[in-house]
GROMACS .gro file of C-alpha atoms in nm:
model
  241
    1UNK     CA    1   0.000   0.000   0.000
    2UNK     CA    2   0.197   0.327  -0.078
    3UNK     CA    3   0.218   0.552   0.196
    4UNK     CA    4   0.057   0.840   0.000
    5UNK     CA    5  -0.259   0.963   0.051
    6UNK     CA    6  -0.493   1.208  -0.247
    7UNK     CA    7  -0.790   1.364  -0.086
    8UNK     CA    8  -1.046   1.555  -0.319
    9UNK     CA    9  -1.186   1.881  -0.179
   10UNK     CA   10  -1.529   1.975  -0.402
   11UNK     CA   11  -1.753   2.266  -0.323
   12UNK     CA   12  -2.037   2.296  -0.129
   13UNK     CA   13  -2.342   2.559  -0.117
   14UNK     CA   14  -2.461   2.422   0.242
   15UNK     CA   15  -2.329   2.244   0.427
   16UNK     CA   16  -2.636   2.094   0.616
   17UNK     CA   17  -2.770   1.952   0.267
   18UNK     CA   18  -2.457   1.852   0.184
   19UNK     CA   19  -2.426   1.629   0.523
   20UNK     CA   20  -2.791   1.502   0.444
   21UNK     CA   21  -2.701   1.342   0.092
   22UNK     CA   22  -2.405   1.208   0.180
   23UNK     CA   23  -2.524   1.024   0.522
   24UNK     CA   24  -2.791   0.895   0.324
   25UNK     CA   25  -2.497   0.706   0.132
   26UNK     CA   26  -2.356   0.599   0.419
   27UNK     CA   27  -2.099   0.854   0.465
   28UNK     CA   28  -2.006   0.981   0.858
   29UNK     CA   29  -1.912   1.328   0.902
   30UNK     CA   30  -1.574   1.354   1.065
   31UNK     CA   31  -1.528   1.722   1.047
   32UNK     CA   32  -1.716   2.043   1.045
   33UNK     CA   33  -1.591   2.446   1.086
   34UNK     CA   34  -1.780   2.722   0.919
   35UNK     CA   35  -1.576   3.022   1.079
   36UNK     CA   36  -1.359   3.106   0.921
   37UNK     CA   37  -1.431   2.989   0.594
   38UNK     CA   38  -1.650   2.663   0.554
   39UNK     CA   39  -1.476   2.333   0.541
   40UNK     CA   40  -1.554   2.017   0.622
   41UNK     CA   41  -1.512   1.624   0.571
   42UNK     CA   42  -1.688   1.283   0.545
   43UNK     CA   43  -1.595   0.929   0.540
   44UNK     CA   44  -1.708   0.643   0.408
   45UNK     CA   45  -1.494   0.360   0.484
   46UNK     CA   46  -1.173   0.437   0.286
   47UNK     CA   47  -1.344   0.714   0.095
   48UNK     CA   48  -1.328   1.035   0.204
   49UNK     CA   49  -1.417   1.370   0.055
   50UNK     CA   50  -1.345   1.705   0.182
   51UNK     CA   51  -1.535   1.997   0.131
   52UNK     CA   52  -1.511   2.408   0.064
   53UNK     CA   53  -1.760   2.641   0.071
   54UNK     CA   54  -1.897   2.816  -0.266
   55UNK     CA   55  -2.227   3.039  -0.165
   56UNK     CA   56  -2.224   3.186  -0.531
   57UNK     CA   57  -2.219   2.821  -0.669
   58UNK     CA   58  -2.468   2.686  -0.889
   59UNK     CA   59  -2.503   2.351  -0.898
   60UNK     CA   60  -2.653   2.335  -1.253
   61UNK     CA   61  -2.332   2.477  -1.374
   62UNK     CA   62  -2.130   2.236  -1.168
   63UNK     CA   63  -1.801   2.020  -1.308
   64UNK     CA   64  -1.625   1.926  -1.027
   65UNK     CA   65  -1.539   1.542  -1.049
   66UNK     CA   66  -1.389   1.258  -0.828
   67UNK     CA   67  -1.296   0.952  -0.965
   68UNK     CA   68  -1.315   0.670  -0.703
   69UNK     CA   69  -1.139   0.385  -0.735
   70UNK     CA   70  -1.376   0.042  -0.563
   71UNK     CA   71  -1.344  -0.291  -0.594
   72UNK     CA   72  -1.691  -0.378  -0.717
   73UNK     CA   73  -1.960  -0.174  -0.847
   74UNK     CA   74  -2.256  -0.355  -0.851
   75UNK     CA   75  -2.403  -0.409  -0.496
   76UNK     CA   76  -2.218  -0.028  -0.421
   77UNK     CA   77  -2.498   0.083  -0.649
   78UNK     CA   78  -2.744  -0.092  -0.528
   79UNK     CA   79  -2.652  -0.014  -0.207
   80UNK     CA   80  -2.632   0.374  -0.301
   81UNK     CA   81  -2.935   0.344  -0.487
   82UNK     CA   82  -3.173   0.175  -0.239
   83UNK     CA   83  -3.040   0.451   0.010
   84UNK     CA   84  -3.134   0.702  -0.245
   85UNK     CA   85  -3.491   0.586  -0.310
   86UNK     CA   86  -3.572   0.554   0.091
   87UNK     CA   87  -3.448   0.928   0.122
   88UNK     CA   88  -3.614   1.076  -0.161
   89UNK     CA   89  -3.916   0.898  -0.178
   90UNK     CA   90  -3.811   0.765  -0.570
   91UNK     CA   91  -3.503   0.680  -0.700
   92UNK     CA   92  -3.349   1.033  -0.858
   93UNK     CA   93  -3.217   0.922  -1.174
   94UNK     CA   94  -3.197   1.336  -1.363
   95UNK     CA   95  -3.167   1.652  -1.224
   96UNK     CA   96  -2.968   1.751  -0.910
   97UNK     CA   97  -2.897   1.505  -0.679
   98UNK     CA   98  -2.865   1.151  -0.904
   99UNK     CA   99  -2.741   0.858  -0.912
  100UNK     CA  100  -2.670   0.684  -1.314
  101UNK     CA  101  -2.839   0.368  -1.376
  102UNK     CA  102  -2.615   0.005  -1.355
  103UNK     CA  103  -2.633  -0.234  -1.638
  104UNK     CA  104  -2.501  -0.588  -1.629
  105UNK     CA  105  -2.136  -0.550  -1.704
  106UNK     CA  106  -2.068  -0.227  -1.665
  107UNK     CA  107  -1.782  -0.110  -1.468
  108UNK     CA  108  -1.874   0.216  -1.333
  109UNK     CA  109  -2.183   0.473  -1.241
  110UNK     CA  110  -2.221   0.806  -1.102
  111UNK     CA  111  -2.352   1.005  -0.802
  112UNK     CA  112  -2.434   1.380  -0.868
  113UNK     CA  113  -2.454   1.501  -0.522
  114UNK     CA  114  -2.673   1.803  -0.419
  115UNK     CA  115  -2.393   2.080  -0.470
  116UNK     CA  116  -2.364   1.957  -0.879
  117UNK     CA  117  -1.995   1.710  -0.804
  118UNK     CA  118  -1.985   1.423  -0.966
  119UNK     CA  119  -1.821   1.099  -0.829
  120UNK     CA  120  -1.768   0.887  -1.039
  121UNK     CA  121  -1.725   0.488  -0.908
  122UNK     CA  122  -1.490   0.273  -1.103
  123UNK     CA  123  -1.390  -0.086  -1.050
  124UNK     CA  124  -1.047  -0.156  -0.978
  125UNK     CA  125  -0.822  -0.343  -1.231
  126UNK     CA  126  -1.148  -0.340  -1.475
  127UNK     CA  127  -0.878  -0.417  -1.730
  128UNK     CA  128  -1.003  -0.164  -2.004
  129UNK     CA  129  -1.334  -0.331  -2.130
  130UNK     CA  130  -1.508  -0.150  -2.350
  131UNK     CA  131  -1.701   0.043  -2.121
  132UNK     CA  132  -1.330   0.184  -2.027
  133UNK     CA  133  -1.274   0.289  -2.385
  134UNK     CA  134  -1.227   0.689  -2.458
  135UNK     CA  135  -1.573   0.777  -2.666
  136UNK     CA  136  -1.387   0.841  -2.961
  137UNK     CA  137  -1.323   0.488  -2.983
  138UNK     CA  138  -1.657   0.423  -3.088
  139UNK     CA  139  -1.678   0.379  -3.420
  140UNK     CA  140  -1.861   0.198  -3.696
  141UNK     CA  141  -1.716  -0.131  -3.753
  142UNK     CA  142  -1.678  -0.298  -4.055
  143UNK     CA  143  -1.944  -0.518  -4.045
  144UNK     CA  144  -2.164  -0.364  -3.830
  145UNK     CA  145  -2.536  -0.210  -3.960
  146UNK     CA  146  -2.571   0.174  -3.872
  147UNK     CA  147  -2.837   0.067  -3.665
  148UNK     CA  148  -2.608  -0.198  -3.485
  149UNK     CA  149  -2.400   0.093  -3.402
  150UNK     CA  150  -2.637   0.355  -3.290
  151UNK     CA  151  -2.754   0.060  -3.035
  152UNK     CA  152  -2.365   0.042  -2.917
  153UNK     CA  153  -2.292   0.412  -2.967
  154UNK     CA  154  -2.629   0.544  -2.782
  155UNK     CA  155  -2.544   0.288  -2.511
  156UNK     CA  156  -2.179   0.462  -2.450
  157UNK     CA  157  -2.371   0.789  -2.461
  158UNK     CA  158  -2.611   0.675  -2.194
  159UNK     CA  159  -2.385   0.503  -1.939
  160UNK     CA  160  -2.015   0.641  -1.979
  161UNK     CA  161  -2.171   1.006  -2.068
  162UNK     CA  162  -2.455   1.025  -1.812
  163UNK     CA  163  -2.619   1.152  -2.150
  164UNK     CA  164  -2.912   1.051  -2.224
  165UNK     CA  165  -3.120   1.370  -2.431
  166UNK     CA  166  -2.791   1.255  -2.707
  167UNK     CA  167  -2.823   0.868  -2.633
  168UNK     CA  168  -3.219   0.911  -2.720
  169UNK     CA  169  -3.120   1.128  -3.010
  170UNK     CA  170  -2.923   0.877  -3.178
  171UNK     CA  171  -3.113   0.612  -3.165
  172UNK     CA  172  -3.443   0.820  -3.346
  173UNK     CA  173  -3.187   0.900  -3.636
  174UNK     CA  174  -3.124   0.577  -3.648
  175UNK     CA  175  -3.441   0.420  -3.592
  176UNK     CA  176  -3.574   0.709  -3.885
  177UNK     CA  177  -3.366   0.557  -4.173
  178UNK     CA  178  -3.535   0.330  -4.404
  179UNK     CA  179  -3.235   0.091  -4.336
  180UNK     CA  180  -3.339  -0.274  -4.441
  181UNK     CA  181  -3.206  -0.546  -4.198
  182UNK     CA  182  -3.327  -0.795  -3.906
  183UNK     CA  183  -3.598  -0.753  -3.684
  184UNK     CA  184  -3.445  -0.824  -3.369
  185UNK     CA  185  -3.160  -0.548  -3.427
  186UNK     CA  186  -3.422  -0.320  -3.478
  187UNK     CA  187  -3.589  -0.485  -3.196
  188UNK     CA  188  -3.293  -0.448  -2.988
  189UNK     CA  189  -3.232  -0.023  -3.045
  190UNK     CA  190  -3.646   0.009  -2.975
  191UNK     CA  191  -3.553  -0.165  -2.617
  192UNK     CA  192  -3.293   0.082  -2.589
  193UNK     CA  193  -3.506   0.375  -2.705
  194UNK     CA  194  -3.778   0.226  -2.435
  195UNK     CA  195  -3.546   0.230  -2.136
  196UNK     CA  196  -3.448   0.616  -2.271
  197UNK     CA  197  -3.800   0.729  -2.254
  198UNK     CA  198  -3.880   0.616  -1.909
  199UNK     CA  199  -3.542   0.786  -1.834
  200UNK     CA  200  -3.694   1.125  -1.989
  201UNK     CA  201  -4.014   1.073  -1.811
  202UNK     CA  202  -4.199   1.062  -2.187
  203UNK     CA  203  -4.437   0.783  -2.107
  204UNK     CA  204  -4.614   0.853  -2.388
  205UNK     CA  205  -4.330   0.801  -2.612
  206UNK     CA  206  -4.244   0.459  -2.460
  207UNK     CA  207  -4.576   0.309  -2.505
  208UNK     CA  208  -4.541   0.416  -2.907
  209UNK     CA  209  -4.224   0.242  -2.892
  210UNK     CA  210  -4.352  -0.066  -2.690
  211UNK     CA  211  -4.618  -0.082  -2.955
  212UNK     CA  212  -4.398  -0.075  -3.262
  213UNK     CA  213  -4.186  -0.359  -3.098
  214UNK     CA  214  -4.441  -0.572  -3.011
  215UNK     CA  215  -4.565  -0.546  -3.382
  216UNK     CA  216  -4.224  -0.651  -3.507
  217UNK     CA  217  -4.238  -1.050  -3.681
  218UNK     CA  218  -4.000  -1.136  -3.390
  219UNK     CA  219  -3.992  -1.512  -3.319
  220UNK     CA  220  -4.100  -1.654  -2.936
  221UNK     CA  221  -3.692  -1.731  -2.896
  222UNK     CA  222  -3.645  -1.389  -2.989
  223UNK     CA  223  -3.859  -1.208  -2.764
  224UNK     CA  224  -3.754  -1.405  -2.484
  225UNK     CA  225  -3.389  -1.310  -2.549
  226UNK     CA  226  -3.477  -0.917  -2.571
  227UNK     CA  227  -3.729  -0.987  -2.228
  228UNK     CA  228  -3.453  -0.896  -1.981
  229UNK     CA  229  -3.354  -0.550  -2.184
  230UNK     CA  230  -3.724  -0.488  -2.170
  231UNK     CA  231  -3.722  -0.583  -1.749
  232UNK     CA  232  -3.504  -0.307  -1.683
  233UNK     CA  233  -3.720  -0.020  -1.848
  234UNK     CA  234  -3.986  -0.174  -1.640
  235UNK     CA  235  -3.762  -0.153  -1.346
  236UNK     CA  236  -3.709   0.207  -1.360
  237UNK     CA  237  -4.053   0.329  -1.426
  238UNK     CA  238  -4.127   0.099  -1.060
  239UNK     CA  239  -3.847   0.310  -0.910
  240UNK     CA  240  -3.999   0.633  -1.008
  241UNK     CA  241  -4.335   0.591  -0.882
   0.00000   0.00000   0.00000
C-alpha cells in the first residue's frame, strides 16, 4: 500500500444539505468548521471527501469530479441506490442530486450530489473493457449495420456520458432511416429507445415504442432473449413511482 494519501476537496453551497445526501450514502461526518471559511469532511470507509464552501455556486453549472477507485460496483450501487430511493421517496435518476443507472457489465456509475460534483465509481483493475474505452473509440465497424451501431454508440452515450437527451437522439436518427435489416436489431435499439423514454419521463413516447416492438415478426426465442432489456425499463418506471 503506498504511503501516499490524495484527498479531493469539491464545493459545497450548504453544508447541512450537503451532510444530508451524503449520510444517506452511508458517509459519517468527521469534520465540520464554518468560521472562518467553511470546510468540512466525510468518510465512508476508505473514501473520504473534503469539502469548501462556494455560496455563489450553482449547482446546474457544476463540473467538479472525483474519480473513485472500488473494488466492485454492482451491490455499491445498489446499495447507493436503495439509500437514495428511501431518502427521496423515488429513486433520482436526472436533475440535481442523481445517481446513473447500472447495467449488467458495466464497470462504473455516477452520483451527482446536491452541490452539482460528480463521483464517479470505477472498479479496480477493470482491465479496459469497452465500457473503459475513450468515446472516440466508438466507431462503426466494418461489419456492423448503422443501426447496430447507434444501439452500441447510444449505449456509451447513456452510461459512460450520463447523457441521455444525445443517447435518445441517436437512436431516433437511427431508428428514422429506411435501413433494411433484421428484426431483432431493430428490436434491440427500440428496447434501448424504451429504457431512454422512461429515463426522460416521456411515457407517452415509450408506449409508441412498446407498440412498434411488439408489432415486429419477432420469433418466441427472440422475444424471450430481448425480455430482460425490456425488465429493466420496467424496473425504472417501478423506481420512479
Amino acid at each position: 500500500m503506498p504511503p501516499e494519501t490524495m484527498i479531493p476537496v469539491l464545493p459545497t453551497v450548504s453544508l447541512p444539505d450537503t451532510f444530508a445526501f451524503y449520510r444517506l450514502l452511508g458517509f459519517e461526518v468527521t469534520y465540520e468548521q464554518t468560521r472562518p471559511y467553511v470546510y468540512a469532511c466525510v468518510r465512508r470507509g476508505g473514501m473520504e471527501v473534503h469539502f469548501m464552501g462556494i455560496k455563489e455556486l450553482d449547482p446546474k453549472d457544476a463540473y467538479s469530479t472525483c474519480l473513485v477507485m472500488v473494488p466492485e460496483v454492482e451491490q455499491l450501487h445498489a446499495t447507493f441506490a436503495g439509500a437514495l430511493r428511501s431518502g427521496y421517496g423515488k429513486l433520482p435518476i436526472a436533475g440535481i442530486p442523481r445517481i446513473t443507472r447500472m447495467k449488467p457489465g458495466q464497470t462504473r456509475f455516477t452520483v451527482v450530489d446536491v452541490a452539482g460534483n460528480s463521483l464517479i465509481f470505477i472498479k479496480r483493475d477493470a482491465g479496459g473493457s469497452e465500457d473503459e474505452d475513450p468515446l472516440e473509440a466508438v466507431k462503426r465497424r466494418p461489419d456492423e449495420s448503422r443501426l447496430a451501431h447507434a444501439v452500441r454508440f447510444a449505449a456509451r452515450l447513456r452510461d459512460f456520458k450520463n447523457d441521455d437527451p444525445t443517447a435518445a437522439r441517436v437512436l431516433d436518427l437511427a431508428l428514422a432511416r429506411p435501413e433494411p435489416g433484421d428484426p431483432l436489431e431493430r428490436a434491440r435499439a427500440l428496447s434501448a429507445r424504451i429504457e431512454l423514454a422512461v429515463a426522460l419521463s416521456d411515457p407517452a413516447r415509450a408506449e409508441a415504442l412498446r407498440a412498434e416492438l411488439a408489432a415486429l415478426p419477432l420469433s418466441a426465442e427472440q422475444r424471450a432473449e430481448l425480455a430482460a432489456e425490456l425488465e429493466r425499463a420496467r424496473e425504472l418506471e417501478r423506481s420512479q413511482e
